[in-house]
Amino acid sequence: MTINKNRHKLKHMVKYNNEILDDVFHVLSDPTRREIIKRLAVGEMTVMNLAKPFEMSLPAISKHLRVLEKAGIVSIRREGTYRYYYLNPQTVDSAHEWLMDLRKFWTSQLVNLEHFLDNQSNED
């Protein structure tokens, strides 16, 4: 009975935009993009400033930034000839919420397992 109830919870848990989740997890799978996100968490930056610690060309960094922008994780603010990149936390928030729902599901599964094992040991 408990297992079926939890399957039902998992089935209805996923009410998120799967396309956004796919994009976010795809973006986060690349270590360079994760480092760019980490650097932007400090504040907005130009491509030149973002590229400093990396041993790659500016076009390569720009390509990573386009992927981040397409996924909605970063946005651009233009000021004269400069483009400043900054984080859009709302996009990552949806992935975070999805993970937290998944965590709640597995936590309840572990609690159910604990109760089951307690009952088994009491029966012995």
PDB file of C-alpha atoms in Angstrom:
ATOM      1  CA  MET A   1       0.000   0.000   0.000  1.00  0.00           C
ATOM      2  CA  THR A   2       2.763   2.463   0.953  1.00  0.00           C
ATOM      3  CA  ILE A   3       4.780   1.646  -2.175  1.00  0.00           C
ATOM      4  CA  ASN A   4       1.826   2.401  -4.455  1.00  0.00           C
ATOM      5  CA  LYS A   5       1.169   5.663  -2.597  1.00  0.00           C
ATOM      6  CA  ASN A   6       4.794   6.747  -3.122  1.00  0.00           C
ATOM      7  CA  ARG A   7       4.735   5.783  -6.811  1.00  0.00           C
ATOM      8  CA  HIS A   8       1.680   7.975  -7.126  1.00  0.00           C
ATOM      9  CA  LYS A   9       3.590  10.858  -5.463  1.00  0.00           C
ATOM     10  CA  LEU A  10       6.540  10.449  -7.850  1.00  0.00           C
ATOM     11  CA  LYS A  11       4.251  10.300 -10.882  1.00  0.00           C
ATOM     12  CA  HIS A  12       2.598  13.594  -9.897  1.00  0.00           C
ATOM     13  CA  MET A  13       5.763  15.253  -8.637  1.00  0.00           C
ATOM     14  CA  VAL A  14       6.977  16.173 -12.115  1.00  0.00           C
ATOM     15  CA  LYS A  15       4.901  19.241 -12.954  1.00  0.00           C
ATOM     16  CA  TYR A  16       7.858  21.218 -14.210  1.00  0.00           C
ATOM     17  CA  ASN A  17       8.773  22.424 -17.663  1.00  0.00           C
ATOM     18  CA  ASN A  18      10.854  19.477 -18.865  1.00  0.00           C
ATOM     19  CA  GLU A  19      12.475  21.543 -21.602  1.00  0.00           C
ATOM     20  CA  ILE A  20      13.832  24.025 -19.041  1.00  0.00           C
ATOM     21  CA  LEU A  21      15.046  21.188 -16.811  1.00  0.00           C
ATOM     22  CA  ASP A  22      16.746  19.482 -19.766  1.00  0.00           C
ATOM     23  CA  ASP A  23      18.481  22.731 -20.717  1.00  0.00           C
ATOM     24  CA  VAL A  24      19.630  23.479 -17.168  1.00  0.00           C
ATOM     25  CA  PHE A  25      21.036  20.003 -16.554  1.00  0.00           C
ATOM     26  CA  HIS A  26      22.692  19.976 -19.988  1.00  0.00           C
ATOM     27  CA  VAL A  27      24.335  23.328 -19.259  1.00  0.00           C
ATOM     28  CA  LEU A  28      25.457  22.209 -15.797  1.00  0.00           C
ATOM     29  CA  SER A  29      27.044  19.059 -17.217  1.00  0.00           C
ATOM     30  CA  ASP A  30      29.936  21.110 -18.633  1.00  0.00           C
ATOM     31  CA  PRO A  31      32.697  22.104 -16.156  1.00  0.00           C
ATOM     32  CA  THR A  32      33.555  25.324 -18.026  1.00  0.00           C
ATOM     33  CA  ARG A  33      29.951  26.501 -17.899  1.00  0.00           C
ATOM     34  CA  ARG A  34      29.707  25.603 -14.211  1.00  0.00           C
ATOM     35  CA  GLU A  35      32.806  27.723 -13.573  1.00  0.00           C
ATOM     36  CA  ILE A  36      31.339  30.617 -15.578  1.00  0.00           C
ATOM     37  CA  ILE A  37      28.159  30.383 -13.482  1.00  0.00           C
ATOM     38  CA  LYS A  38      30.264  30.346 -10.318  1.00  0.00           C
ATOM     39  CA  ARG A  39      32.124  33.471 -11.443  1.00  0.00           C
ATOM     40  CA  LEU A  40      28.873  35.247 -12.350  1.00  0.00           C
ATOM     41  CA  ALA A  41      27.473  34.434  -8.907  1.00  0.00           C
ATOM     42  CA  VAL A  42      29.889  37.101  -7.639  1.00  0.00           C
ATOM     43  CA  GLY A  43      28.446  39.718 -10.009  1.00  0.00           C
ATOM     44  CA  GLU A  44      28.027  40.674 -13.626  1.00  0.00           C
ATOM     45  CA  MET A  45      31.081  40.566 -15.901  1.00  0.00           C
ATOM     46  CA  THR A  46      32.189  41.247 -19.428  1.00  0.00           C
ATOM     47  CA  VAL A  47      33.383  38.441 -21.691  1.00  0.00           C
ATOM     48  CA  MET A  48      36.971  39.632 -21.228  1.00  0.00           C
ATOM     49  CA  ASN A  49      36.727  39.372 -17.435  1.00  0.00           C
ATOM     50  CA  LEU A  50      34.984  36.016 -17.621  1.00  0.00           C
ATOM     51  CA  ALA A  51      37.641  34.643 -19.976  1.00  0.00           C
ATOM     52  CA  LYS A  52      40.654  35.572 -17.803  1.00  0.00           C
ATOM     53  CA  PRO A  53      41.074  32.320 -15.827  1.00  0.00           C
ATOM     54  CA  PHE A  54      40.379  30.042 -18.803  1.00  0.00           C
ATOM     55  CA  GLU A  55      42.938  28.765 -21.259  1.00  0.00           C
ATOM     56  CA  MET A  56      40.668  29.116 -24.264  1.00  0.00           C
ATOM     57  CA  SER A  57      39.872  31.670 -26.913  1.00  0.00           C
ATOM     58  CA  LEU A  58      37.304  34.433 -26.559  1.00  0.00           C
ATOM     59  CA  PRO A  59      35.139  32.828 -29.266  1.00  0.00           C
ATOM     60  CA  ALA A  60      35.093  29.598 -27.225  1.00  0.00           C
ATOM     61  CA  ILE A  61      34.009  31.492 -24.088  1.00  0.00           C
ATOM     62  CA  SER A  62      31.403  33.330 -26.166  1.00  0.00           C
ATOM     63  CA  LYS A  63      30.055  29.996 -27.378  1.00  0.00           C
ATOM     64  CA  HIS A  64      29.628  28.828 -23.769  1.00  0.00           C
ATOM     65  CA  LEU A  65      27.896  32.111 -22.937  1.00  0.00           C
ATOM     66  CA  ARG A  66      25.486  31.658 -25.858  1.00  0.00           C
ATOM     67  CA  VAL A  67      24.572  28.201 -24.527  1.00  0.00           C
ATOM     68  CA  LEU A  68      24.020  29.677 -21.058  1.00  0.00           C
ATOM     69  CA  GLU A  69      21.941  32.503 -22.506  1.00  0.00           C
ATOM     70  CA  LYS A  70      19.839  30.155 -24.660  1.00  0.00           C
ATOM     71  CA  ALA A  71      19.082  28.060 -21.563  1.00  0.00           C
ATOM     72  CA  GLY A  72      18.003  31.233 -19.745  1.00  0.00           C
ATOM     73  CA  ILE A  73      20.687  30.939 -17.074  1.00  0.00           C
ATOM     74  CA  VAL A  74      22.412  34.189 -18.014  1.00  0.00           C
ATOM     75  CA  SER A  75      21.265  37.460 -19.545  1.00  0.00           C
ATOM     76  CA  ILE A  76      23.095  40.369 -21.110  1.00  0.00           C
ATOM     77  CA  ARG A  77      23.056  44.029 -20.206  1.00  0.00           C
ATOM     78  CA  ARG A  78      24.502  46.306 -22.850  1.00  0.00           C
ATOM     79  CA  GLU A  79      26.294  49.496 -21.931  1.00  0.00           C
ATOM     80  CA  GLY A  80      27.873  51.252 -24.875  1.00  0.00           C
ATOM     81  CA  THR A  81      30.079  48.731 -26.650  1.00  0.00           C
ATOM     82  CA  TYR A  82      30.312  46.487 -23.576  1.00  0.00           C
ATOM     83  CA  ARG A  83      28.131  43.498 -22.859  1.00  0.00           C
ATOM     84  CA  TYR A  84      27.752  42.524 -19.216  1.00  0.00           C
ATOM     85  CA  TYR A  85      26.616  39.013 -18.399  1.00  0.00           C
ATOM     86  CA  TYR A  86      24.662  38.249 -15.234  1.00  0.00           C
ATOM     87  CA  LEU A  87      22.822  35.263 -13.746  1.00  0.00           C
ATOM     88  CA  ASN A  88      19.084  34.613 -13.985  1.00  0.00           C
ATOM     89  CA  PRO A  89      18.436  32.683 -10.769  1.00  0.00           C
ATOM     90  CA  GLN A  90      14.805  31.900 -11.694  1.00  0.00           C
ATOM     91  CA  THR A  91      15.882  29.351 -14.315  1.00  0.00           C
ATOM     92  CA  VAL A  92      18.103  27.449 -11.896  1.00  0.00           C
ATOM     93  CA  ASP A  93      15.417  27.753  -9.197  1.00  0.00           C
ATOM     94  CA  SER A  94      13.090  25.486 -11.206  1.00  0.00           C
ATOM     95  CA  ALA A  95      15.785  22.777 -11.321  1.00  0.00           C
ATOM     96  CA  HIS A  96      16.419  23.262  -7.610  1.00  0.00           C
ATOM     97  CA  GLU A  97      12.709  22.851  -6.829  1.00  0.00           C
ATOM     98  CA  TRP A  98      12.593  19.681  -8.938  1.00  0.00           C
ATOM     99  CA  LEU A  99      15.577  18.252  -7.055  1.00  0.00           C
ATOM    100  CA  MET A 100      14.029  19.170  -3.698  1.00  0.00           C
ATOM    101  CA  ASP A 101      10.809  17.356  -4.648  1.00  0.00           C
ATOM    102  CA  LEU A 102      12.877  14.334  -5.625  1.00  0.00           C
ATOM    103  CA  ARG A 103      14.704  14.548  -2.299  1.00  0.00           C
ATOM    104  CA  LYS A 104      11.381  14.627  -0.428  1.00  0.00           C
ATOM    105  CA  PHE A 105      10.282  11.510  -2.301  1.00  0.00           C
ATOM    106  CA  TRP A 106      13.456   9.593  -1.436  1.00  0.00           C
ATOM    107  CA  THR A 107      13.392  10.788   2.162  1.00  0.00           C
ATOM    108  CA  SER A 108       9.869   9.416   2.545  1.00  0.00           C
ATOM    109  CA  GLN A 109      11.025   6.156   0.946  1.00  0.00           C
ATOM    110  CA  LEU A 110      13.816   5.871   3.510  1.00  0.00           C
ATOM    111  CA  VAL A 111      11.428   6.631   6.364  1.00  0.00           C
ATOM    112  CA  ASN A 112       9.108   3.892   5.100  1.00  0.00           C
ATOM    113  CA  LEU A 113      12.042   1.483   4.887  1.00  0.00           C
ATOM    114  CA  GLU A 114      13.076   2.387   8.419  1.00  0.00           C
ATOM    115  CA  HIS A 115       9.538   1.690   9.705  1.00  0.00           C
ATOM    116  CA  PHE A 116       9.462  -1.598   7.825  1.00  0.00           C
ATOM    117  CA  LEU A 117      12.807  -2.694   9.271  1.00  0.00           C
ATOM    118  CA  ASP A 118      11.735  -1.667  12.770  1.00  0.00           C
ATOM    119  CA  ASN A 119       8.583  -3.744  12.414  1.00  0.00           C
ATOM    120  CA  GLN A 120      10.582  -6.692  11.123  1.00  0.00           C
ATOM    121  CA  SER A 121      13.012  -6.556  14.047  1.00  0.00           C
ATOM    122  CA  ASN A 122      10.102  -6.292  16.519  1.00  0.00           C
ATOM    123  CA  GLU A 123       8.504  -9.395  14.997  1.00  0.00           C
ATOM    124  CA  ASP A 124      11.725 -11.405  15.484  1.00  0.00           C
TER     125      ASP A 124
END
